[in-house]
Coordinates of C-alpha atoms in Angstrom, one line a residue:
M9 CA 47.1 132.1 111.7
R10 CA 44.6 129.4 112.6
F11 CA 40.8 129.4 112.6
G12 CA 39.8 128.3 116.1
R13 CA 36.1 127.8 116.4
V14 CA 33.6 126.1 114.0
G15 CA 32.3 129.5 112.9
G16 CA 35.7 130.8 112.1
R17 CA 36.5 127.7 110.1
A18 CA 33.2 127.9 108.2
A19 CA 33.9 131.5 107.4
G20 CA 37.4 130.7 106.2
L21 CA 35.9 128.0 103.9
L22 CA 33.4 130.4 102.5
L23 CA 36.3 132.9 101.8
S24 CA 38.2 130.1 100.1
V25 CA 35.2 129.4 97.9
L26 CA 35.0 133.1 97.0
L27 CA 38.7 133.1 96.2
L28 CA 38.2 130.1 94.0
G29 CA 35.5 132.0 92.1
V30 CA 37.9 134.9 91.5
V31 CA 40.6 132.5 90.2
V32 CA 38.0 130.7 87.9
A33 CA 37.0 134.1 86.5
A34 CA 40.6 135.0 85.9
S35 CA 41.3 131.7 84.1
V36 CA 38.4 132.3 81.7
A37 CA 39.2 135.9 81.1
L38 CA 43.0 135.7 80.7
G39 CA 45.1 134.0 78.1
A40 CA 47.4 134.4 75.1
R41 CA 44.9 136.7 73.4
S42 CA 43.7 139.8 75.2
I43 CA 39.9 139.8 75.1
P44 CA 37.8 142.6 76.6
P45 CA 35.9 141.6 79.7
D46 CA 32.5 142.5 78.1
Q47 CA 33.2 140.0 75.3
V48 CA 34.2 137.3 77.7
W49 CA 31.0 137.9 79.7
D50 CA 28.9 137.8 76.5
A51 CA 30.5 134.6 75.4
V52 CA 30.0 132.8 78.7
V53 CA 26.4 134.0 79.2
G54 CA 25.3 134.0 75.6
G55 CA 27.2 130.9 74.5
S56 CA 27.3 132.2 71.0
G57 CA 30.2 132.5 68.6
S58 CA 31.4 131.3 65.2
T59 CA 33.1 128.0 65.0
G60 CA 33.8 128.3 61.3
S61 CA 37.2 129.8 61.7
P62 CA 39.7 127.3 62.9
V63 CA 41.7 128.5 65.9
G64 CA 44.7 126.2 65.3
P65 CA 45.7 122.6 65.0
P66 CA 42.9 120.5 66.6
E67 CA 45.3 118.3 68.6
G68 CA 47.6 121.1 69.8
P69 CA 47.7 122.5 73.3
E70 CA 45.5 125.5 74.2
G71 CA 48.4 127.9 74.4
V72 CA 49.7 127.0 71.0
R73 CA 46.2 127.1 69.4
E74 CA 45.3 130.5 71.0
G75 CA 48.8 131.8 70.2
A76 CA 48.2 130.8 66.6
A77 CA 44.9 132.6 66.6
V78 CA 46.6 135.8 67.9
E79 CA 49.2 135.6 65.1
S80 CA 46.9 134.7 62.3
G81 CA 43.8 136.6 63.4
T82 CA 41.6 133.6 63.1
G83 CA 39.1 132.6 65.7
D84 CA 36.7 135.0 67.4
A85 CA 36.5 135.8 71.1
A86 CA 33.5 133.5 71.8
T87 CA 35.2 130.5 70.2
I88 CA 38.4 131.0 72.2
V89 CA 36.5 131.5 75.5
L90 CA 34.0 128.6 75.1
E91 CA 36.1 126.0 73.3
M92 CA 39.5 126.6 74.9
R93 CA 39.4 128.5 78.2
V94 CA 36.2 127.2 79.7
P95 CA 37.1 123.5 79.3
R96 CA 40.6 124.3 80.5
T97 CA 39.2 125.9 83.6
L98 CA 36.8 123.1 84.4
L99 CA 39.5 120.5 84.0
G100 CA 41.7 122.5 86.3
L101 CA 39.0 122.5 88.9
L102 CA 38.6 118.8 88.7
V103 CA 42.3 118.0 88.6
G104 CA 43.1 120.4 91.4
T105 CA 40.4 119.0 93.7
A106 CA 41.6 115.5 92.9
L107 CA 45.2 116.2 93.7
G108 CA 44.4 118.2 96.9
L109 CA 42.2 115.5 98.3
A110 CA 44.6 112.7 97.3
G111 CA 47.5 114.4 99.0
A112 CA 45.5 115.0 102.2
V113 CA 44.3 111.4 102.4
M114 CA 47.8 110.1 101.7
Q115 CA 49.3 112.2 104.5
A116 CA 46.6 111.0 106.9
L117 CA 46.8 107.3 106.0
T118 CA 50.6 107.1 106.2
R119 CA 51.0 109.8 108.9
N120 CA 53.7 111.1 106.6
P121 CA 54.1 114.9 106.1
L122 CA 55.9 114.3 102.9
A123 CA 53.2 112.1 101.3
E124 CA 52.1 113.4 98.0
P125 CA 51.1 111.6 94.7
G126 CA 54.2 112.9 92.9
I127 CA 56.7 112.2 95.7
L128 CA 55.4 108.8 96.5
G129 CA 55.5 107.7 92.9
V130 CA 51.7 107.4 92.3
N131 CA 51.8 109.8 89.4
A132 CA 54.9 108.1 88.0
G133 CA 53.0 104.7 88.1
A134 CA 50.0 106.2 86.2
S135 CA 52.3 107.9 83.7
A136 CA 54.3 104.7 83.0
A137 CA 51.1 102.7 82.5
V138 CA 49.6 105.3 80.1
V139 CA 52.9 105.6 78.1
S140 CA 52.9 101.8 77.7
A141 CA 49.3 101.8 76.6
I142 CA 50.0 104.5 74.0
S143 CA 53.3 103.1 72.6
F144 CA 52.7 99.3 72.7
L145 CA 49.0 98.9 72.6
G146 CA 48.0 101.8 70.3
V147 CA 45.6 103.4 72.8
T148 CA 45.1 107.0 71.8
S149 CA 42.0 108.2 73.8
L150 CA 41.5 109.2 77.4
K151 CA 38.6 106.7 77.7
G152 CA 41.1 103.9 76.8
W153 CA 44.2 104.9 78.8
I154 CA 42.4 106.1 82.0
W155 CA 42.1 102.4 83.1
F156 CA 45.8 101.9 82.6
A157 CA 46.4 105.1 84.8
F158 CA 44.3 103.5 87.5
L159 CA 46.2 100.3 87.3
G160 CA 49.6 102.0 87.4
A161 CA 48.6 104.2 90.3
A162 CA 47.3 101.3 92.4
M163 CA 50.3 99.1 91.8
V164 CA 52.8 101.8 92.7
S165 CA 50.8 102.7 95.8
V166 CA 51.0 99.1 97.1
M167 CA 54.7 98.9 96.1
V168 CA 55.7 102.0 98.0
Y169 CA 53.7 101.1 101.1
A170 CA 55.3 97.6 101.0
L171 CA 58.9 98.8 100.4
G172 CA 58.4 101.5 103.1
G173 CA 57.9 98.9 105.7
S174 CA 54.1 98.7 105.8
R175 CA 53.0 99.3 109.4
A176 CA 56.5 100.2 110.4
A177 CA 56.8 102.8 107.6
T178 CA 58.3 106.1 108.6
P179 CA 58.1 109.3 106.6
V180 CA 61.7 109.1 105.4
R181 CA 61.4 105.4 104.4
L182 CA 58.2 106.1 102.4
A183 CA 59.7 109.1 100.7
L184 CA 62.9 107.2 99.8
A185 CA 60.8 104.3 98.4
G186 CA 58.7 106.7 96.4
T187 CA 61.7 108.5 95.1
A188 CA 63.4 105.3 94.0
I189 CA 60.3 104.0 92.2
T190 CA 59.7 107.4 90.6
A191 CA 63.2 107.6 89.2
A192 CA 63.0 104.2 87.7
L193 CA 59.6 104.7 86.2
Y194 CA 60.4 108.1 84.7
G195 CA 63.5 106.6 83.3
Y196 CA 61.3 104.0 81.6
V197 CA 58.9 106.7 80.4
N198 CA 61.7 108.8 78.9
A199 CA 63.2 105.7 77.1
V200 CA 59.8 104.8 75.6
V201 CA 59.0 108.2 74.3
L202 CA 62.5 108.8 72.9
L203 CA 62.4 105.5 71.0
D204 CA 58.8 105.9 69.7
T205 CA 58.5 109.1 67.7
A206 CA 54.7 108.9 67.5
A207 CA 54.5 108.5 71.2
L208 CA 56.8 111.4 71.7
D209 CA 54.6 113.7 69.6
R210 CA 51.5 112.7 71.6
M211 CA 53.3 112.8 75.0
R212 CA 55.5 115.8 74.8
F213 CA 53.1 118.2 76.5
W214 CA 51.3 115.5 78.6
T215 CA 54.5 114.3 80.4
V216 CA 55.3 117.7 81.9
G217 CA 51.7 118.1 83.2
S218 CA 49.5 120.4 81.2
L219 CA 45.9 121.6 81.0
A220 CA 46.5 122.9 77.5
S221 CA 44.7 120.1 75.6
A222 CA 41.6 120.3 77.7
R223 CA 38.2 119.6 76.0
M224 CA 34.8 119.2 77.3
E225 CA 35.0 115.5 76.4
T226 CA 38.0 115.2 78.8
V227 CA 36.0 116.9 81.6
W228 CA 33.1 114.5 81.2
D229 CA 35.3 111.5 81.0
I230 CA 37.0 112.0 84.3
L231 CA 34.1 113.7 86.2
P232 CA 32.5 110.4 87.4
F233 CA 35.9 109.1 88.8
V234 CA 36.7 112.3 90.5
G235 CA 33.2 112.6 91.9
V236 CA 33.2 109.1 93.4
G237 CA 36.7 109.7 94.8
C238 CA 35.7 112.9 96.4
V239 CA 32.6 111.4 98.1
I240 CA 34.6 108.5 99.5
A241 CA 37.3 110.8 100.7
L242 CA 34.9 112.9 102.7
L243 CA 33.3 109.9 104.2
L244 CA 36.7 108.7 105.4
A245 CA 37.3 111.9 107.4
R246 CA 36.2 110.4 110.8
P247 CA 37.9 107.0 110.4
L248 CA 41.2 108.7 109.4
N249 CA 40.9 111.0 112.4
A250 CA 40.6 108.0 114.6
L251 CA 43.5 106.3 112.8
A252 CA 45.7 109.3 113.6
L253 CA 45.3 108.5 117.3
G254 CA 46.9 105.1 116.8
E255 CA 45.7 101.8 115.7
D256 CA 44.7 100.5 119.1
T257 CA 42.7 103.7 119.9
A258 CA 41.1 103.6 116.5
R259 CA 40.1 100.0 117.0
A260 CA 38.7 100.8 120.4
L261 CA 36.6 103.6 118.8
G262 CA 35.0 101.2 116.5
T263 CA 37.0 102.0 113.4
R264 CA 37.5 99.3 110.8
L265 CA 41.2 99.6 110.0
T266 CA 41.2 97.3 107.0
G267 CA 38.2 99.1 105.5
T268 CA 39.7 102.5 106.1
R269 CA 43.0 101.5 104.5
V270 CA 41.3 99.9 101.5
G271 CA 38.9 102.9 101.1
S272 CA 41.9 105.3 101.3
M273 CA 43.8 103.4 98.6
L274 CA 40.7 103.4 96.4
V275 CA 40.4 107.2 96.8
I276 CA 44.1 107.7 96.0
T277 CA 43.8 105.4 92.9
L278 CA 40.7 107.1 91.6
L279 CA 41.8 110.6 92.1
C280 CA 45.4 110.3 91.0
G281 CA 44.6 108.0 88.1
A282 CA 42.0 110.3 86.7
A283 CA 44.1 113.5 87.2
T284 CA 47.2 112.0 85.6
A285 CA 45.3 110.4 82.7
A286 CA 43.7 113.8 81.9
C287 CA 46.6 116.1 82.0
G288 CA 49.8 114.3 82.9
P289 CA 51.8 114.2 86.2
I290 CA 51.5 117.5 88.2
V291 CA 53.6 117.5 91.3
F292 CA 53.5 119.3 94.7
V293 CA 49.9 120.4 94.6
G294 CA 49.0 117.5 96.9
L295 CA 51.9 118.4 99.2
M296 CA 51.6 122.1 99.6
I297 CA 47.8 122.5 100.0
P298 CA 47.3 120.0 103.0
H299 CA 50.1 121.7 104.9
L300 CA 48.7 125.1 104.3
V301 CA 45.2 123.9 105.3
R302 CA 46.5 122.2 108.4
A303 CA 48.1 125.5 109.5
L304 CA 44.7 127.2 109.2
T305 CA 42.3 124.6 110.6
G306 CA 44.4 122.2 112.8
P307 CA 44.5 118.4 112.3
D308 CA 40.8 117.6 112.0
L309 CA 40.3 116.0 108.6
R310 CA 36.6 117.0 108.6
W311 CA 37.9 120.4 107.8
I312 CA 41.2 119.6 106.0
L313 CA 39.5 117.7 103.3
P314 CA 36.9 120.3 102.3
Y315 CA 39.5 123.1 102.5
S316 CA 41.9 121.0 100.3
A317 CA 39.2 120.4 97.8
V318 CA 38.7 124.2 97.4
L319 CA 42.2 125.6 97.8
A320 CA 44.0 123.0 95.6
P321 CA 42.2 124.1 92.4
V322 CA 43.0 127.7 93.5
L323 CA 46.7 126.9 93.4
L324 CA 46.5 124.9 90.2
L325 CA 44.5 127.4 88.2
S326 CA 46.6 130.3 89.5
A327 CA 49.7 128.5 88.3
D328 CA 48.1 127.9 85.0
V329 CA 47.1 131.5 84.5
L330 CA 50.6 132.6 85.6
G331 CA 52.1 130.3 83.0
R332 CA 49.9 131.7 80.3
L333 CA 50.7 135.4 81.1
L334 CA 54.5 135.0 81.5
A335 CA 55.0 133.4 78.0
R336 CA 52.5 135.1 75.8
P337 CA 51.6 134.1 73.1
G338 CA 52.8 130.7 74.1
E339 CA 52.8 129.4 77.7
L340 CA 54.6 127.6 80.5
Q341 CA 53.0 124.3 81.2
V342 CA 51.2 124.2 84.6
G343 CA 53.4 121.2 85.7
I344 CA 56.5 123.3 85.3
V345 CA 55.0 126.3 87.3
T346 CA 53.9 124.1 90.2
A347 CA 57.3 122.4 90.3
L348 CA 59.0 125.8 90.5
L349 CA 56.7 126.8 93.3
G350 CA 56.7 123.5 95.1
G351 CA 60.4 122.8 95.1
P352 CA 61.3 125.4 97.7
V353 CA 58.3 124.3 99.9
F354 CA 59.5 120.7 99.8
I355 CA 63.1 121.7 100.7
H356 CA 61.7 123.8 103.6
L357 CA 59.7 120.8 104.9
V358 CA 62.6 118.4 104.7
R359 CA 64.9 120.9 106.5
R360 CA 62.5 121.4 109.4
R361 CA 63.9 120.3 112.7
R362 CA 60.7 118.7 113.9
M363 CA 59.7 116.3 111.1
A364 CA 57.4 114.2 113.2
Q365 CA 54.9 111.9 111.8
L366 CA 51.3 113.2 111.5

């Protein structure tokens, strides 16, 4: 199914926003502890609740803390909703939007249908930089390691593009370069966390990709970076549309190729770096959503980017809710769920007979 006219695409975008609202409500309402809907509503609207009863270990993931509350009976409904589920949902919104837009921009820039922050090694670069900062430099806060995530994401983006052949890069060459770099970097990450017990304790949930340790401080820390990245991405829609027609045509249309490439790399670095620093590497969201959107709207990035910004958090939050419900009172980390969902999609894309460049 494809939305043909502008009115149909606008209606589809409105329906996507409504779907996102439903998923957001589900993320706040559902979790390890069953809370009646009226209590959830009172907590969100009234914002009241006792914080005197600890819900669980302050540094533990949300699923463990809420699960501990279920078993011990500590922590009231308002505390669980406001201090655990609401920050987790807001973080999922930001991270999903960041990954969806980053994937769409990467696919447009490289004209590679397999381009995605996880597949091309950008998440691995950010992860390796963050692990190094934690283990060797003693950086323990998001405000400290987010800059390392940006540096790692930027360096790997440049490396993959260079190894893939720069202007002569093909989808397969870029995917192979990204896969090789990802394998090497994750080998380094695993070696560091296994040799450093303290780093392993801090990284064991982060490295699989998780929203579980979300706090409002985390949301506020990454909000400026995601916001700036989203604005720049939307401004690049027209230049990237022109670039999709070929460099000569884009230049004839007045597109500044260098500025478009630099702006796209800045977007990818900001969005992937912030998302990875906040909750670890989450794969396949940036791959699946742009393909789904392209099937609905066609190749126009003026529609692909807004749709991706809305539907990517729908996927991420849905996977997070599914992980919480399947393993009550614990949870499956969202990075595991998205990998299980995305693996078959990736195999399908690779096996398609017509794997042309975008």
